[in-house]
XYZ file of C-alpha atoms in Angstrom:
576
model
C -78.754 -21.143 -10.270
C -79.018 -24.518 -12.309
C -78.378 -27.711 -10.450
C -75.085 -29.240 -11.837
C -74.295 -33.169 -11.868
C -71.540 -34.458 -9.609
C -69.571 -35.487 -12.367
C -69.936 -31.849 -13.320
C -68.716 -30.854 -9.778
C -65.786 -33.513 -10.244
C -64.806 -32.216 -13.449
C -64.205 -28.537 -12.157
C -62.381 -29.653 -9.398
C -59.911 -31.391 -10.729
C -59.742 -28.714 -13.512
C -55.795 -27.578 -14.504
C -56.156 -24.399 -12.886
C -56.166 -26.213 -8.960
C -52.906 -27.719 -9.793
C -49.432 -27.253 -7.966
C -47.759 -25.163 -10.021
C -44.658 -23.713 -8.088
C -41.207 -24.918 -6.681
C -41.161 -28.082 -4.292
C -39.104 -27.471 -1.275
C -37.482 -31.224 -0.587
C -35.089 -30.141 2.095
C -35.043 -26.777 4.586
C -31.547 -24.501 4.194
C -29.259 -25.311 6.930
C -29.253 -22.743 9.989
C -27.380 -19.657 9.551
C -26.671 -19.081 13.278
C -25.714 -22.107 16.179
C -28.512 -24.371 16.832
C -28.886 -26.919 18.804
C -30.400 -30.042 16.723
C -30.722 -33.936 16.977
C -29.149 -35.844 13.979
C -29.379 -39.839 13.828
C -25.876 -41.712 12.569
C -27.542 -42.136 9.262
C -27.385 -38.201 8.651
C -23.500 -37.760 10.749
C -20.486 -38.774 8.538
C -17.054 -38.384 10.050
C -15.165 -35.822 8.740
C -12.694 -37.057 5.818
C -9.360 -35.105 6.559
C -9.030 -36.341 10.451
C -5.616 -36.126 10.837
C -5.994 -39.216 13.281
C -5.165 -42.112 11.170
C -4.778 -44.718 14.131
C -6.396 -45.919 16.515
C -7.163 -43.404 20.127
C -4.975 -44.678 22.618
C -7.923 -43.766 24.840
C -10.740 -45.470 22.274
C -11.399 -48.298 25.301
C -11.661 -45.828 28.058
C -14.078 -43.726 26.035
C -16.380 -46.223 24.840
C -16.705 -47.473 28.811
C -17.789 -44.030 29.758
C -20.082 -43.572 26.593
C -21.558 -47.038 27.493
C -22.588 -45.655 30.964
C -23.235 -42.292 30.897
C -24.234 -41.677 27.303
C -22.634 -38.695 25.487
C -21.677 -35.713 28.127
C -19.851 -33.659 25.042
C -22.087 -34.619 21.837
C -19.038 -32.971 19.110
C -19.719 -29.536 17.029
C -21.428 -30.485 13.784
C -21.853 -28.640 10.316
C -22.528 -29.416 6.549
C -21.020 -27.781 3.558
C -23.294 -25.873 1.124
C -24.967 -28.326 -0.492
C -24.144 -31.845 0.940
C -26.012 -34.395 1.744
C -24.993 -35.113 5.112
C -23.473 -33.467 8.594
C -20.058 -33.645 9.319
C -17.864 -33.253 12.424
C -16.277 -30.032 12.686
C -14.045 -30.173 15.044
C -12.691 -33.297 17.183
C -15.375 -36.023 17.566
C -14.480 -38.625 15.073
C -13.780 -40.933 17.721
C -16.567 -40.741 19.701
C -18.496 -41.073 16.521
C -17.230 -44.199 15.602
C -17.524 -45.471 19.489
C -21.552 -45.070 19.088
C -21.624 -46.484 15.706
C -20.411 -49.534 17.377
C -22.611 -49.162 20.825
C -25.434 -48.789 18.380
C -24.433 -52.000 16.595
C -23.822 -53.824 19.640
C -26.958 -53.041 21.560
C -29.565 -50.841 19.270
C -30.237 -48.607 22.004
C -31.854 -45.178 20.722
C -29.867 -43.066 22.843
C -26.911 -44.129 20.759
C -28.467 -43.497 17.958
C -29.906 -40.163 18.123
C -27.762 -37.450 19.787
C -28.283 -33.914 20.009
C -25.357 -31.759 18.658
C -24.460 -28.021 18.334
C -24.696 -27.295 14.512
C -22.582 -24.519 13.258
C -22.566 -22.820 10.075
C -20.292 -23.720 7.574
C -17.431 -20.516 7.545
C -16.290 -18.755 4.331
C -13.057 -20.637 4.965
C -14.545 -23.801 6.401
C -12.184 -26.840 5.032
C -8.727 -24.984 6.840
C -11.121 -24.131 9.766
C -12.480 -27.784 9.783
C -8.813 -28.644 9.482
C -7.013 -26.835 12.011
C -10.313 -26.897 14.403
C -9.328 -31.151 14.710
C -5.629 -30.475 14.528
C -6.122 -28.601 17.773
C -8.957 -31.116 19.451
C -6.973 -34.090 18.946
C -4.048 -32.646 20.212
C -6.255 -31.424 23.771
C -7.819 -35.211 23.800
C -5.312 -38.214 23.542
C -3.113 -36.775 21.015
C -1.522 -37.252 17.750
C 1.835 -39.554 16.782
C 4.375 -36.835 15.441
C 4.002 -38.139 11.204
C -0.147 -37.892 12.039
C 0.613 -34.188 12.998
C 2.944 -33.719 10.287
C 0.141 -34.909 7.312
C -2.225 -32.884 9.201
C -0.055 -29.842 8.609
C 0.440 -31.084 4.839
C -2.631 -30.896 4.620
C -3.469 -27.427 5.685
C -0.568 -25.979 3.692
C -2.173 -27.683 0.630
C -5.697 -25.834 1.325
C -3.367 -22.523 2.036
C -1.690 -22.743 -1.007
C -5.002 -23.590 -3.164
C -6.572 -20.404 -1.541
C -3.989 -18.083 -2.572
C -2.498 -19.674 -5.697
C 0.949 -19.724 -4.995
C 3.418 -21.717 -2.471
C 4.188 -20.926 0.714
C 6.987 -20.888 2.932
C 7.727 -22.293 6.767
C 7.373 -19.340 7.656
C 4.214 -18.290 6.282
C 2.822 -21.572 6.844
C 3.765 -21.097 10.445
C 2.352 -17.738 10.766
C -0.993 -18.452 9.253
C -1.755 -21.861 11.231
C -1.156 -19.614 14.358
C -3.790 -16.780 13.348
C -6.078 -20.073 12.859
C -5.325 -21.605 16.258
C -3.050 -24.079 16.102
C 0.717 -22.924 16.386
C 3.410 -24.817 15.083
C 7.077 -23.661 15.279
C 8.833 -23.260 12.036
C 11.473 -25.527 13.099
C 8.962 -28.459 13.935
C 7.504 -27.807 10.423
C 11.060 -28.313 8.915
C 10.897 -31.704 11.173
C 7.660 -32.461 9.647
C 8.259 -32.420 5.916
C 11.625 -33.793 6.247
C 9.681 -36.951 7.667
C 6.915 -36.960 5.298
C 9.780 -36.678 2.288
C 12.232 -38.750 3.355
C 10.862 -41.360 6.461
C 7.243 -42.263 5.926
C 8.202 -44.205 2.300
C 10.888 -46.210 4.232
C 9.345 -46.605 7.904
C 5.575 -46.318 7.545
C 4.758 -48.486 10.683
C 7.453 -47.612 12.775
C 5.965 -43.668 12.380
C 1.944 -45.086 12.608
C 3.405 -46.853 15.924
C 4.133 -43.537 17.346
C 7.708 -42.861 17.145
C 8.558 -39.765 18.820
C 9.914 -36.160 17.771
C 13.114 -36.770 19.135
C 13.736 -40.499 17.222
C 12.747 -38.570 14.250
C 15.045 -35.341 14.398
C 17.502 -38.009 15.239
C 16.927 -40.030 11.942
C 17.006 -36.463 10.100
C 19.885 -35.348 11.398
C 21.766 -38.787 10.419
C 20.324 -37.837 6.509
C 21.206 -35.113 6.335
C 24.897 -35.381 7.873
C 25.526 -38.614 5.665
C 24.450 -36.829 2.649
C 26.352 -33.838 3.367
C 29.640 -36.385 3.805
C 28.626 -38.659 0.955
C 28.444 -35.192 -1.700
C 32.548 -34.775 -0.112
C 33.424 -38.104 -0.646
C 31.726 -39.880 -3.782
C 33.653 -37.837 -5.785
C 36.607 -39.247 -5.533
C 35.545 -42.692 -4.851
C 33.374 -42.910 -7.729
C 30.264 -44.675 -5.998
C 27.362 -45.513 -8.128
C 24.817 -45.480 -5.866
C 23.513 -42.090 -5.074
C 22.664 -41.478 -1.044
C 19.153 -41.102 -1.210
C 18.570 -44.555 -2.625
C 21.458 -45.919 0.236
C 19.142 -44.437 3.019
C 15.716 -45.375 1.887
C 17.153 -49.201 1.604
C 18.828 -49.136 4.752
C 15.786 -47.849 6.570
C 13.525 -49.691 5.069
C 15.147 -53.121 6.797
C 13.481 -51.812 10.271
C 10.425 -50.790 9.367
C 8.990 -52.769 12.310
C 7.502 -52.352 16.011
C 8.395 -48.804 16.992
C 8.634 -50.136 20.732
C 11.681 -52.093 18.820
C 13.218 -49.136 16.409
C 16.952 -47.994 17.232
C 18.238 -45.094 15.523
C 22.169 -46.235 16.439
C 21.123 -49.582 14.220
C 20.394 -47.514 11.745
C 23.192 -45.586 11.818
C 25.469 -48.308 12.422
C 23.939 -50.049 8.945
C 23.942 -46.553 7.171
C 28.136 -46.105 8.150
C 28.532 -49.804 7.461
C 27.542 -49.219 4.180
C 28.460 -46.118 3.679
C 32.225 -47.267 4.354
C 32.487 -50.272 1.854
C 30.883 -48.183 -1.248
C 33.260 -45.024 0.085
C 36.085 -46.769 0.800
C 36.883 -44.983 3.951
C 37.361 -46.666 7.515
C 34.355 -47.136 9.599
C 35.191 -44.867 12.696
C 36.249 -42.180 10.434
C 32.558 -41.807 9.103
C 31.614 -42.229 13.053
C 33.406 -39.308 13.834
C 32.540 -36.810 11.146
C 28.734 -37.989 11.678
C 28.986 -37.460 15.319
C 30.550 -33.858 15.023
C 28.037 -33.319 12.415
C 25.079 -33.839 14.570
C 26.838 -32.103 17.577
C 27.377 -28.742 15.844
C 23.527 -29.596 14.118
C 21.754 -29.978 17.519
C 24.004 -26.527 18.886
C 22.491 -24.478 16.118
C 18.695 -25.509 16.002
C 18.710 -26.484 20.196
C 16.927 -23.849 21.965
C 19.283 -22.020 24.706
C 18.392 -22.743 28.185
C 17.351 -19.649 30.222
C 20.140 -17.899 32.168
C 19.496 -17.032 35.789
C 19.303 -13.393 35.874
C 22.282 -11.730 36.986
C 22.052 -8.774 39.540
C 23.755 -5.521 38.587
C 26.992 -4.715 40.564
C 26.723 -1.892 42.671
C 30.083 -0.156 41.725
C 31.883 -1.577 39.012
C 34.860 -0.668 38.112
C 37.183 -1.159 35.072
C 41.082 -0.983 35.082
C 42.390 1.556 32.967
C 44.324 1.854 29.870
C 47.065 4.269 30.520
C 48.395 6.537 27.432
C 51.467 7.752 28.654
C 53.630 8.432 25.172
C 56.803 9.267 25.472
C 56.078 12.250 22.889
C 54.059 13.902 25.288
C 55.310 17.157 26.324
C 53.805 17.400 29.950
C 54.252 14.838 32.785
C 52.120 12.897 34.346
C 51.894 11.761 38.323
C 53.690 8.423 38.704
C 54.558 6.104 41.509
C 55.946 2.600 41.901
C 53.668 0.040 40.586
C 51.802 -2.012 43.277
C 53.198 -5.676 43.444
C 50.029 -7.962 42.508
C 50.757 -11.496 43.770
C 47.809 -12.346 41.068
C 49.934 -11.035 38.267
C 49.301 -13.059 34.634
C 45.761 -14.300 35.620
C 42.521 -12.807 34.303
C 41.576 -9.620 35.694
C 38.329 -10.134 38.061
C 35.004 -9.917 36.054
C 32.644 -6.949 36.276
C 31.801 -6.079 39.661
C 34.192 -8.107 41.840
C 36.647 -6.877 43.612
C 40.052 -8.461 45.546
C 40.463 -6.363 48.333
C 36.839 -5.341 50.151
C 35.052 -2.233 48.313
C 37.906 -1.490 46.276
C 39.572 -3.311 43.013
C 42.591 -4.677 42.437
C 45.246 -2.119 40.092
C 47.042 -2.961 37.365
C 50.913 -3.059 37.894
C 50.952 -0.183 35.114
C 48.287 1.910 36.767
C 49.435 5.204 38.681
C 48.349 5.356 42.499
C 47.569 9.035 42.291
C 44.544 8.616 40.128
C 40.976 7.693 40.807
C 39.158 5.908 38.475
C 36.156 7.240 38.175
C 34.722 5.446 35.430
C 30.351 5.237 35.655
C 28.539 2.307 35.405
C 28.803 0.158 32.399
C 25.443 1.752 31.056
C 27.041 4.939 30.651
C 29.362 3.315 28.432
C 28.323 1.603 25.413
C 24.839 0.524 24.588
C 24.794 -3.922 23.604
C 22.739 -4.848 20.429
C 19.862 -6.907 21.022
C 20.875 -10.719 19.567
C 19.034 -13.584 19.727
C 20.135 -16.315 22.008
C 19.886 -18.671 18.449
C 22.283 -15.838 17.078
C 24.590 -16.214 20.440
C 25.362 -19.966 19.828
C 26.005 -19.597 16.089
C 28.876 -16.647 16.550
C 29.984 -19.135 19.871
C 30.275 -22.555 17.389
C 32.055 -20.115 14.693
C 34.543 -18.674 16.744
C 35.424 -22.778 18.932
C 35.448 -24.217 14.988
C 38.085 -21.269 14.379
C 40.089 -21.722 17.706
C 38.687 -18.242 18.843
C 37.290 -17.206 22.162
C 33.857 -15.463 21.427
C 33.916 -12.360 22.736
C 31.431 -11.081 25.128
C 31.207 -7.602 25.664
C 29.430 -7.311 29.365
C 32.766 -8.920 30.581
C 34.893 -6.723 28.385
C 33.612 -3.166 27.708
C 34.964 -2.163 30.950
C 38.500 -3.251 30.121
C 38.583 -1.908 26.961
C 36.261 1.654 26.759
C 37.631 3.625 29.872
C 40.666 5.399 29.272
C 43.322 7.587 31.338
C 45.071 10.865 30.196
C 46.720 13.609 32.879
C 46.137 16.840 32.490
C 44.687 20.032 34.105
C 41.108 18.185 33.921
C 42.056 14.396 34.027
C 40.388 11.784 31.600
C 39.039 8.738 33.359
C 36.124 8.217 30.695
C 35.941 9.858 26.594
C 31.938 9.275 27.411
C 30.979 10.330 31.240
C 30.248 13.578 31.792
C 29.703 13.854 35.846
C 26.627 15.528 36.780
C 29.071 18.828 38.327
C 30.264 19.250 34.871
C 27.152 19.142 33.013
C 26.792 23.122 32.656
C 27.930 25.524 29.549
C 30.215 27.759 31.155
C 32.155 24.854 32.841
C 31.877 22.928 29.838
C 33.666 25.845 27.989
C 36.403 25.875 30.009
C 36.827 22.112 29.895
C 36.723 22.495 26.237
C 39.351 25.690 25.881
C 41.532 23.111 28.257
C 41.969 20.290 26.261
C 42.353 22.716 23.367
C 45.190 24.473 24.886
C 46.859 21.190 25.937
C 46.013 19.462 21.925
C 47.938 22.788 20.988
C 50.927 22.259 23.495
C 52.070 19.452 21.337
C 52.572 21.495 18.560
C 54.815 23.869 20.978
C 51.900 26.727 20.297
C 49.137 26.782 23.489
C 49.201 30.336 23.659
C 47.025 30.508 19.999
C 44.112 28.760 22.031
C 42.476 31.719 23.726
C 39.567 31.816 25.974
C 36.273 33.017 23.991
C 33.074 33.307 26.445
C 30.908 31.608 22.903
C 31.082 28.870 20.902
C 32.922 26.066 22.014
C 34.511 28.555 24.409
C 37.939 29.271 22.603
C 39.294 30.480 19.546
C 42.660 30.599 18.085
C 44.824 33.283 16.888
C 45.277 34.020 13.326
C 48.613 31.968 12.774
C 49.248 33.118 8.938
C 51.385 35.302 9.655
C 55.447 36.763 9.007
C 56.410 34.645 12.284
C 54.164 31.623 11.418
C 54.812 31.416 8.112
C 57.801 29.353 8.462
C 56.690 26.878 11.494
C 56.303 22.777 10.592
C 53.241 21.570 8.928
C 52.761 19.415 12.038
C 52.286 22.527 14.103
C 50.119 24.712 11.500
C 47.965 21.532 10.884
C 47.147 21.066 15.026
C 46.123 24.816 14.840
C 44.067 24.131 11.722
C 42.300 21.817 12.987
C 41.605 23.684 16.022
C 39.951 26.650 14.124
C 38.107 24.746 11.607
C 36.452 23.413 15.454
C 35.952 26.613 16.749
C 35.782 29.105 13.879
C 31.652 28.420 12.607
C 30.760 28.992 16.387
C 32.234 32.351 16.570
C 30.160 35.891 16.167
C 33.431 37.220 14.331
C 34.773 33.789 12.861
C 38.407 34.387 11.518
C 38.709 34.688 7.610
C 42.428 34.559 7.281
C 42.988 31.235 7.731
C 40.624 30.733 4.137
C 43.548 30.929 2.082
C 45.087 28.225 4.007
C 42.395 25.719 3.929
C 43.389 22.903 2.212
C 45.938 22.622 4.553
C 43.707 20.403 6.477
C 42.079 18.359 4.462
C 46.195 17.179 2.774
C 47.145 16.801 6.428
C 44.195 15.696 8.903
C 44.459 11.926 7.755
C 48.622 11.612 8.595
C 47.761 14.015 11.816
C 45.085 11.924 13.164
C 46.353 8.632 11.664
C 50.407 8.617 10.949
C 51.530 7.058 7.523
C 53.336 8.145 4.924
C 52.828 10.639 2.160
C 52.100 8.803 -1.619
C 54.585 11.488 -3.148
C 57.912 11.193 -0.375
C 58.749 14.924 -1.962
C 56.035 16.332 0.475
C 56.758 17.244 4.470
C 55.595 14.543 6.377
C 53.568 15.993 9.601
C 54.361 14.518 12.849
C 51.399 12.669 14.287
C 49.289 13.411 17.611
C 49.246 11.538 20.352
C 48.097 8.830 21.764
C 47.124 11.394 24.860
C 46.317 13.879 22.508
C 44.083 12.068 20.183
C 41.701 11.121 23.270
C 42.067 14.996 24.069
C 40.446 15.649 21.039
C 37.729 12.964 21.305
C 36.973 14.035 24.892
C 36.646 17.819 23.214
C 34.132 16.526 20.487
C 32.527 14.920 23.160
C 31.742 17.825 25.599
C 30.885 19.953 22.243
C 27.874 17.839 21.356
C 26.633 18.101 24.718
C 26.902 22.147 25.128
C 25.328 22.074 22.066
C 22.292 19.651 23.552
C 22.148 22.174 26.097
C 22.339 25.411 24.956
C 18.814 23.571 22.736
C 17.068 22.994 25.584
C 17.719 19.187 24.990
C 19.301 16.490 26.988
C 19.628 14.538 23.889
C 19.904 15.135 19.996
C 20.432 11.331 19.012
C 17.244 9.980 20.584
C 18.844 8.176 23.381
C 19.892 9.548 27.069
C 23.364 11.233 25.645
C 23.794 11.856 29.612
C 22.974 8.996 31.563
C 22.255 9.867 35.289
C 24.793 8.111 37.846
């Protein structure tokens, strides 16, 4: 091989074809899990949307540990896609701005470089960011209320830029729960009403850390003034609208919070309110008080009742149904002289005289009341205690008492009728009771009896299916001339028992609208739209709960005989 210069050798080395030709890498990607990594203050910027605008009431006390033990919690760190720098992500701001100024102050390295947890940025990262120092600041030295109001501001603006549309409390409230910090809808209500209609007027009174309950005070004065300014300008013709009134009065003491008084403000706001109005000064003090008292009933939260023990026997007086139509009689005696008579009767559970509770002058001695429990009675509807306070200011504005039906429902459900088989509840059946057969003849009982009225209880016969009765075919020569009173009570009584029958009774058919011209003035009373038309008698009082005490036992043969203790999907026979 020929020997070749060195400026030969030169001139092949630095030849094209040793040249860099691909990419540079300037920077590595960020890491895509947690790692631990050491960042100087050059490379750590605070992050922009702290919701801390002041100062940390703890900034002193932090810095003096910082200065002498160097940073035990260096804060979370990350970088969105493509920046230049790290950020904080959650809670840290201060403590980043304490060793900016240590570092400052006394150059020390260990001030300057700190090692840090970096995380990856999330697919949602700025509400993440957002929420993660909502929640930080709140755990270390807290936030003034109108700081945690901008902060939630904030966060419904990156909701609503995510998903393109607005969104309500509601949804606002839901969705900064499921991303860890939960806000009440009411306090977000709170919160925008301050940012609308406070922070323009008061902006250093709110920085100063005025409290939540200052501010739904101030609220509450808006929005009762407005609502009596709208009734009232009107008439007196005021040029000023209310909005502009407020925002001038409150802007005269925008000053130390320490020094802020709502009832200065209010006493301005009525001062004013009065001259421009032309109404007397303690007239707008009273409608803005009541205002605010029926305000603060419906949005305060209902202290806890103590729970209340269940009685052991309760028991209700009765209503007695003794009608004077009736044909059979009932035991009596002299009613029992109550020196308590006109007061209230005693509430569920107590009683006057030892185990047993006081009568009512109208109620018979020679019945037992043997009424169950008040869960065998009626079922309550779940309400919300919010719900409870709004029916109890409706009914006090309308000179009502609200009612309350665990004090009542005893009082009022339980009823009494005589009889072969006594009423003492429509509801109750008694565990005895509670078989077909006896059912049956309970049933064919009250039948007979419902039939008595109507002067006609031998067409209820005993039938060992069905509902355990039938009734005679009354169509005939010596029926055809008896009252529509008494050939609508047997009507009704086959059109019960007839579908239950193995031989049901077709010769009533021709007679079947009957019934349905008659059940409303039999069950109801009233009169007739065309007077030319017999008007049938109607059933008793006694009578009528007859028939619902029939109905009653019907539906439960009918649970039984189907092998189920229930066809409504609730306990239809509650155990004593």
């Amino acid at each position: 091989m020929a020997d070749i210069s060195a400026q030969d050798m030169a001139e092949k080395l630095l030849s094209d074809g040793f040249a860099h030709s691909g990419p540079v890498v300037a920077v590595l990607s960020d890491p895509i899990v947690d790692t631990h990594m050491i960042v100087t203050l050059d490379e750590l910027h605070p992050y922009e949307l702290d919701p801390r605008l002041t100062r940390n009431p703890r900034y002193d006390e932090i810095k003096a540990s910082i200065r002498e033990r160097g940073l035990d919690a260096p804060p979370p760190i990350t970088r969105r896609p493509g920046a230049a720098y790290y950020i904080i992500r959650n809670g840290g701001n201060t403590r980043l701005a304490i060793l900016r100024e240590l570092w400052s102050e006394s150059k020390d390295e260990r001030f300057y470089r700190i090692g840090c947890l970096f995380r990856p940025w999330p697919e949602r990262g700025e509400i993440v960011a957002l929420t993660g120092h909502l929640a930080e600041n709140e755990l270390h030295g807290g936030l003034s209320f109108i700081e945690r109001a901008l902060g939630v501001e904030k966060a419904r603006e990156l909701y609503e830029q995510d998903l393109g549309k607005p969104l309500s409390q509601s949804e606002l409230a839901r969705r900064l729960r499921s991303d860890g910090y939960p806000v009440p809808q009411p306090h977000i209500s709170r919160m925008q009403e301050a940012i609308q209609y406070l922070l323009p007027a008061i902006p250093s009174v709110l920085y100063g850390g005025l409290g939540r309950h200052q501010i739904e005070q101030l609220t509450g004065l808006r929005r009762a003034g407005l609502r009596i300014w709208e009734a009232r300008s009107v008439a007196s013709r005021a040029v000023l609208d209310f909005p502009s009134l407020f925002q001038e009065v409150l802007v005269q003491f925008d000053t130390a919070a320490g020094a802020f008084s709502v009832q200065r403000v209010q006493d301005e706001l009525l001062g004013q309110m009065a001259d421009l109005l032309g109404v007397q000064y303690d007239t707008l003090a009273i409608e803005i008080i009541e205002a605010e008292n029926r305000w603060q009933l419906l949005t305060s939260e209902p202290a806890p009742q103590a729970p209340v023990a269940p009685p052991q026997a309760p028991v209700a007086p009765p209503l007695i149904i003794s009608p004077a139509s009736e044909s059979h009689t009932e035991p009596t005696s002299p009613p029992r002289q109550n020196s308590d008579a006109g007061k209230s009767p005693p509430g569920i559970g107590s009683t006057a005289d030892g185990d047993n509770p006081p009568l009512r002058q109208d109620e018979p001695t020679g019945w037992t009341h043997t009424a169950p429990r008040d869960p065998h009675l009626v079922t309550t509807v779940d309400t919300s205690d919010r719900l409870q306070s709004i029916q109890r200011l409706v009914a006090e504005h309308l000179g009502e008492k609200a009612s309350e039906l665990e004090r009542h429902v005893l009082t009022t459900i339980p009823v009494q009728v005589g009889g072969l088989y006594p009423i003492t509840d429509v509801w109750y059946i008694e565990p005895a009771l509670d078989e077909p057969d006896r059912l049956r003849r309970n049933i064919a009982q009250f039948a007979r009896e419902i039939a008595e009225e109507a002067g006609q209880s031998d067409a209820v016969r005993p039938y060992e299916f069905g509902l355990g009765f039938c009734c005679v075919p009354f169509i005939t020569d010596e029926t055809a001339t008896t009252s529509t009173f008494t050939r609508a009570v047997l009507m009704l009584l086959e059109v019960l028992s007839s579908p239950y029958q193995r031989l049901p009774n077709n010769q009533s058919s021709s007679d079947a609208g009957l019934l349905a011209n008659n059940l409303a003035p039999l069950l109801q009373g009233g009169a007739f739209i065309h007077p030319s038309q017999e008007q049938p008698a109607r059933i008793s009082d006694a009578g009528l709960v007859k028939l619902f005490r029939l109905l009653r036992l019907a539906r439960r043969l009918f649970d039984l005989e189907a092998g189920a203790s229930s066809m409504d999907g609730v306990d239809a026979i509650p155990e004593p």
